Amino acid sequence: MRFLIIIPAHNEEHHLAYPLESLKNQSFKDFKVVVVNDGSVDRTPEIIKGFTEQDPRFETLNLEKSSHQPGSKVVSAFNSGLKTQDINDFEIICKFDADIILPENYLETIEKAFRENPVYGLVGGLLYVEKNGDWVYEGNSNKHHVRGPLKAYRKECFLAMGGLRETLGWDNIDSILLDDLGWKEVVLPQLHVKLIKVKGSDYTLKPADYYGRYFYFLGLNRFLTYIAASKEAMKSKSPEFFVQIVRFYESCRSDKPELKLSKAEQKIVNNKRWQQLKKKWLKI
């Protein structure tokens, strides 16, 4: 099985060489990497050039400078890179971040998992961050969810769910849609991927604004959004946080920015969230 790996990169001069070098050193060699330079104004292009000139498996695409917002821009860059390739030449489609370090057996292990398990649609490892000199589990999500920096999709699954959506919440939308289509999302806990930059450091949205927009673009109805906002407010022990999240969510409902989900897909998302709510909160 052959990999197509697309890495969006925006001002990643301090990090980009790490994932590219770790890919170059993989035990599994049948892959192509497309690094999408998303309007970088630092030395990112020079770092990319150092790999493309030495290894024909590495290519680049340069995009014009644009605002760098969470979710939509990174997927837009990914999709731009995807359009430069013939997807029929690959069996596994990956969206990796520009600030990770993969173990040498990463692609080999992912390929074996896909090859031996036809129902697997999305596979990945676990993210680890450096803390006091040690690499510890990031813990920003449950251990059954493949995080955004290291997505690897079976091509048939990727196409069936309509690819990645250029919106906040894309890395949860994919999980919901592929599950509804009968594919499985699988985390391989033995694969430890190092994350060398704190997520969110490039984002300009304030937390309440982020969550309000996130719940809207995820397609959540008002009832489920208010419950989700309550959960976030309880985490921060701030009733005002709930009010702020709801305010931003309602502002989106009023302004009606375009959703990247069809009505049928929104129903799938809400049904999934409702089932999760009943299971976790209501113990049904």
Short mmCIF file of C-alpha atoms in Angstrom, two decimals:
data_model
loop_
_atom_site.label_atom_id
_atom_site.label_comp_id
_atom_site.label_asym_id
_atom_site.label_seq_id
_atom_site.Cartn_x
_atom_site.Cartn_y
_atom_site.Cartn_z
CA MET A 1 0.00 0.00 0.00
CA ARG A 2 1.35 3.42 -0.96
CA PHE A 3 1.07 6.55 1.18
CA LEU A 4 0.28 10.10 0.10
CA ILE A 5 1.33 12.38 2.96
CA ILE A 6 0.32 16.04 2.89
CA ILE A 7 1.83 18.44 5.42
CA PRO A 8 0.48 22.01 5.63
CA ALA A 9 3.22 24.35 6.88
CA HIS A 10 2.90 27.98 7.93
CA ASN A 11 6.03 29.61 9.38
CA GLU A 12 7.45 26.30 10.63
CA GLU A 13 11.20 27.00 10.29
CA HIS A 14 11.87 25.75 13.82
CA HIS A 15 9.91 22.49 13.50
CA LEU A 16 9.48 21.32 9.91
CA ALA A 17 12.81 19.52 9.54
CA TYR A 18 11.82 17.12 12.33
CA PRO A 19 8.80 15.47 10.66
CA LEU A 20 10.49 15.48 7.25
CA GLU A 21 13.62 13.83 8.61
CA SER A 22 11.55 11.28 10.51
CA LEU A 23 9.70 10.45 7.29
CA LYS A 24 12.96 10.14 5.39
CA ASN A 25 14.12 7.61 7.98
CA GLN A 26 10.99 5.43 7.89
CA SER A 27 11.45 1.68 7.55
CA PHE A 28 8.54 1.71 5.06
CA LYS A 29 9.68 3.54 1.94
CA ASP A 30 6.73 3.62 -0.47
CA PHE A 31 5.31 7.10 0.03
CA LYS A 32 5.14 10.60 -1.40
CA VAL A 33 5.22 13.75 0.73
CA VAL A 34 3.72 17.05 -0.40
CA VAL A 35 4.62 19.96 1.86
CA VAL A 36 2.18 22.84 1.35
CA ASN A 37 3.92 26.11 2.15
CA ASP A 38 0.94 28.15 3.32
CA GLY A 39 2.23 31.69 2.88
CA SER A 40 5.26 31.35 5.16
CA VAL A 41 7.45 34.45 5.60
CA ASP A 42 10.29 32.70 7.44
CA ARG A 43 12.81 30.05 6.31
CA THR A 44 10.18 27.35 5.79
CA PRO A 45 10.70 27.30 1.96
CA GLU A 46 14.44 26.80 2.41
CA ILE A 47 13.91 23.84 4.72
CA ILE A 48 11.49 22.26 2.27
CA LYS A 49 13.95 22.79 -0.58
CA GLY A 50 16.63 20.92 1.32
CA PHE A 51 14.47 17.78 1.17
CA THR A 52 12.93 18.15 -2.29
CA GLU A 53 16.37 18.55 -3.87
CA GLN A 54 17.72 15.39 -2.23
CA ASP A 55 14.75 13.01 -2.33
CA PRO A 56 12.23 12.73 -5.23
CA ARG A 57 9.58 11.47 -2.81
CA PHE A 58 9.33 15.01 -1.39
CA GLU A 59 7.46 17.74 -3.28
CA THR A 60 6.18 21.20 -2.40
CA LEU A 61 3.34 23.54 -3.22
CA ASN A 62 3.56 27.27 -2.48
CA LEU A 63 0.39 29.18 -1.59
CA GLU A 64 -0.01 32.93 -1.27
CA LYS A 65 0.10 34.49 2.16
CA SER A 66 -3.24 34.31 3.95
CA SER A 67 -4.67 34.60 7.46
CA HIS A 68 -4.00 31.49 9.52
CA GLN A 69 -7.10 30.46 11.46
CA PRO A 70 -7.77 27.15 13.22
CA GLY A 71 -9.42 24.39 11.25
CA SER A 72 -10.41 25.87 7.93
CA LYS A 73 -7.03 27.14 6.75
CA VAL A 74 -5.05 24.02 7.55
CA VAL A 75 -7.59 21.85 5.73
CA SER A 76 -7.70 24.30 2.83
CA ALA A 77 -3.92 23.95 2.51
CA PHE A 78 -4.25 20.17 2.74
CA ASN A 79 -6.89 20.13 0.00
CA SER A 80 -4.70 22.33 -2.21
CA GLY A 81 -1.91 19.79 -1.89
CA LEU A 82 -4.30 16.93 -2.56
CA LYS A 83 -5.38 18.49 -5.86
CA THR A 84 -1.82 18.31 -7.18
CA GLN A 85 -1.81 14.51 -7.00
CA ASP A 86 -3.58 11.62 -8.73
CA ILE A 87 -5.30 9.98 -5.78
CA ASN A 88 -5.58 6.74 -7.75
CA ASP A 89 -1.82 6.26 -7.27
CA PHE A 90 -2.24 5.79 -3.51
CA GLU A 91 -4.05 3.57 -1.02
CA ILE A 92 -3.51 5.62 2.16
CA ILE A 93 -4.08 9.39 2.45
CA CYS A 94 -2.39 11.19 5.36
CA LYS A 95 -2.71 14.66 6.81
CA PHE A 96 0.26 15.23 9.11
CA ASP A 97 1.29 18.37 10.97
CA ALA A 98 4.61 20.16 10.52
CA ASP A 99 5.66 19.78 14.16
CA ILE A 100 5.67 16.05 14.89
CA ILE A 101 8.37 13.38 15.08
CA LEU A 102 7.39 9.90 13.94
CA PRO A 103 9.03 6.70 15.19
CA GLU A 104 10.89 4.86 12.43
CA ASN A 105 8.30 2.08 12.21
CA TYR A 106 5.32 4.42 12.05
CA LEU A 107 4.32 4.01 8.40
CA GLU A 108 5.19 0.31 8.46
CA THR A 109 2.87 -0.29 11.41
CA ILE A 110 0.06 1.82 9.95
CA GLU A 111 0.31 0.03 6.59
CA LYS A 112 0.17 -3.38 8.26
CA ALA A 113 -2.91 -2.37 10.27
CA PHE A 114 -4.76 -1.27 7.12
CA ARG A 115 -3.66 -4.32 5.12
CA GLU A 116 -4.73 -6.82 7.77
CA ASN A 117 -7.99 -5.08 8.76
CA PRO A 118 -10.19 -4.11 5.77
CA VAL A 119 -12.70 -2.32 8.00
CA TYR A 120 -10.12 0.15 9.36
CA GLY A 121 -10.80 3.58 7.86
CA LEU A 122 -8.68 5.89 10.04
CA VAL A 123 -5.56 4.86 11.95
CA GLY A 124 -2.97 6.73 14.02
CA GLY A 125 -0.76 6.68 17.09
CA LEU A 126 -0.76 8.74 20.27
CA LEU A 127 0.72 12.21 20.74
CA TYR A 128 3.35 12.84 23.39
CA VAL A 129 4.68 16.21 24.59
CA GLU A 130 7.87 17.07 26.45
CA LYS A 131 7.44 17.87 30.13
CA ASN A 132 10.35 18.35 32.50
CA GLY A 133 12.64 16.47 30.17
CA ASP A 134 10.30 13.50 29.69
CA TRP A 135 7.87 12.69 26.90
CA VAL A 136 4.37 12.23 28.35
CA TYR A 137 0.98 11.48 26.81
CA GLU A 138 -0.64 14.71 25.62
CA GLY A 139 -4.06 13.78 27.00
CA ASN A 140 -6.10 16.35 25.01
CA SER A 141 -8.45 13.66 23.74
CA ASN A 142 -9.46 10.11 24.56
CA LYS A 143 -7.16 7.29 23.49
CA HIS A 144 -9.63 6.06 20.88
CA HIS A 145 -9.53 9.23 18.77
CA VAL A 146 -6.86 9.87 16.12
CA ARG A 147 -5.74 13.46 16.64
CA GLY A 148 -5.53 16.03 13.86
CA PRO A 149 -1.70 16.11 13.55
CA LEU A 150 -1.43 12.45 12.50
CA LYS A 151 -4.44 11.36 10.45
CA ALA A 152 -4.03 8.37 8.10
CA TYR A 153 -7.11 7.35 6.07
CA ARG A 154 -7.80 4.39 3.87
CA LYS A 155 -8.48 5.97 0.48
CA GLU A 156 -11.91 4.32 0.09
CA CYS A 157 -12.97 5.66 3.49
CA PHE A 158 -11.57 9.11 2.74
CA LEU A 159 -13.56 9.32 -0.50
CA ALA A 160 -16.74 7.86 0.98
CA MET A 161 -16.93 10.53 3.69
CA GLY A 162 -16.25 13.30 1.18
CA GLY A 163 -12.71 14.13 2.27
CA LEU A 164 -11.86 16.71 4.93
CA ARG A 165 -14.11 19.71 5.58
CA GLU A 166 -12.62 23.19 5.63
CA THR A 167 -14.13 24.13 8.95
CA LEU A 168 -13.62 24.14 12.69
CA GLY A 169 -14.30 20.66 14.01
CA TRP A 170 -13.08 18.87 10.90
CA ASP A 171 -11.08 16.36 12.96
CA ASN A 172 -14.19 15.30 14.85
CA ILE A 173 -16.52 15.46 11.86
CA ASP A 174 -14.40 12.86 10.07
CA SER A 175 -14.69 10.45 13.00
CA ILE A 176 -18.47 10.75 13.10
CA LEU A 177 -19.00 10.40 9.36
CA LEU A 178 -16.70 7.42 8.85
CA ASP A 179 -18.28 5.63 11.81
CA ASP A 180 -21.73 6.18 10.30
CA LEU A 181 -20.44 4.67 7.04
CA GLY A 182 -19.30 1.52 8.82
CA TRP A 183 -15.56 2.23 8.98
CA LYS A 184 -13.52 2.00 12.18
CA GLU A 185 -11.25 4.63 13.72
CA VAL A 186 -8.33 2.91 15.44
CA VAL A 187 -5.54 4.23 17.66
CA LEU A 188 -2.40 2.11 17.92
CA PRO A 189 -1.12 2.99 21.42
CA GLN A 190 2.32 1.50 20.81
CA LEU A 191 3.03 4.26 18.28
CA HIS A 192 4.29 7.27 20.23
CA VAL A 193 4.46 10.45 18.15
CA LYS A 194 6.30 13.43 19.60
CA LEU A 195 4.56 16.80 19.34
CA ILE A 196 7.13 19.58 19.52
CA LYS A 197 4.89 22.65 19.50
CA VAL A 198 2.00 23.50 21.79
CA LYS A 199 -1.24 23.33 19.84
CA GLY A 200 -3.20 26.55 19.55
CA SER A 201 -0.23 28.88 19.77
CA ASP A 202 -0.96 30.21 16.28
CA TYR A 203 -4.69 30.68 16.80
CA THR A 204 -6.27 34.09 17.22
CA LEU A 205 -9.67 33.09 18.59
CA LYS A 206 -10.38 33.44 22.30
CA PRO A 207 -11.55 30.22 24.02
CA ALA A 208 -15.24 31.18 24.29
CA ASP A 209 -15.28 32.40 20.69
CA TYR A 210 -13.59 29.19 19.60
CA TYR A 211 -16.09 26.92 21.34
CA GLY A 212 -19.09 28.92 20.16
CA ARG A 213 -17.93 28.75 16.56
CA TYR A 214 -16.83 25.14 16.93
CA PHE A 215 -20.26 23.99 18.11
CA TYR A 216 -21.94 25.92 15.31
CA PHE A 217 -19.68 24.61 12.53
CA LEU A 218 -19.94 21.10 13.93
CA GLY A 219 -23.64 21.41 13.13
CA LEU A 220 -24.86 20.98 16.71
CA ASN A 221 -28.41 22.01 17.49
CA ARG A 222 -29.12 24.51 20.26
CA PHE A 223 -29.96 21.90 22.90
CA LEU A 224 -26.74 19.92 22.47
CA THR A 225 -24.68 23.11 22.20
CA TYR A 226 -25.98 24.41 25.51
CA ILE A 227 -25.14 21.10 27.19
CA ALA A 228 -21.65 21.13 25.65
CA ALA A 229 -21.16 24.75 26.73
CA SER A 230 -22.23 23.81 30.28
CA LYS A 231 -19.63 21.06 30.31
CA GLU A 232 -16.86 23.46 29.26
CA ALA A 233 -18.02 26.01 31.84
CA MET A 234 -17.89 23.39 34.59
CA LYS A 235 -14.34 22.47 33.56
CA SER A 236 -13.26 26.10 33.95
CA LYS A 237 -15.52 26.64 36.98
CA SER A 238 -16.91 29.77 35.33
CA PRO A 239 -20.64 30.36 34.72
CA GLU A 240 -19.63 33.41 32.67
CA PHE A 241 -17.75 31.11 30.29
CA PHE A 242 -21.03 29.36 29.52
CA VAL A 243 -22.69 32.69 28.74
CA GLN A 244 -19.82 33.73 26.47
CA ILE A 245 -19.81 30.46 24.53
CA VAL A 246 -23.55 30.64 24.00
CA ARG A 247 -23.29 34.27 22.90
CA PHE A 248 -20.79 33.41 20.17
CA TYR A 249 -22.81 30.36 19.11
CA GLU A 250 -26.01 32.40 18.83
CA SER A 251 -24.13 35.09 16.92
CA CYS A 252 -23.15 32.45 14.36
CA ARG A 253 -26.74 31.23 14.13
CA SER A 254 -27.81 34.80 13.47
CA ASP A 255 -25.11 35.54 10.89
CA LYS A 256 -25.52 32.11 9.23
CA PRO A 257 -21.98 31.52 7.93
CA GLU A 258 -21.86 28.57 5.54
CA LEU A 259 -21.73 25.12 7.06
CA LYS A 260 -19.62 22.46 5.36
CA LEU A 261 -22.10 19.73 6.31
CA SER A 262 -25.28 18.74 4.52
CA LYS A 263 -28.56 18.55 6.44
CA ALA A 264 -28.26 14.76 6.47
CA GLU A 265 -24.71 14.98 7.83
CA GLN A 266 -25.79 17.45 10.51
CA LYS A 267 -28.41 14.93 11.59
CA ILE A 268 -25.75 12.24 11.81
CA VAL A 269 -23.56 14.50 13.98
CA ASN A 270 -26.40 15.39 16.33
CA ASN A 271 -27.57 11.79 16.65
CA LYS A 272 -24.03 10.70 17.47
CA ARG A 273 -23.64 13.43 20.09
CA TRP A 274 -27.00 12.53 21.61
CA GLN A 275 -25.98 8.87 21.89
CA GLN A 276 -22.72 9.91 23.56
CA LEU A 277 -24.65 12.13 25.97
CA LYS A 278 -26.98 9.33 26.98
CA LYS A 279 -24.08 6.94 27.46
CA LYS A 280 -21.82 9.24 29.49
CA TRP A 281 -24.23 11.47 31.41
CA LEU A 282 -27.51 9.66 31.64
CA LYS A 283 -25.97 6.17 31.94
CA ILE A 284 -28.49 4.76 29.46
#
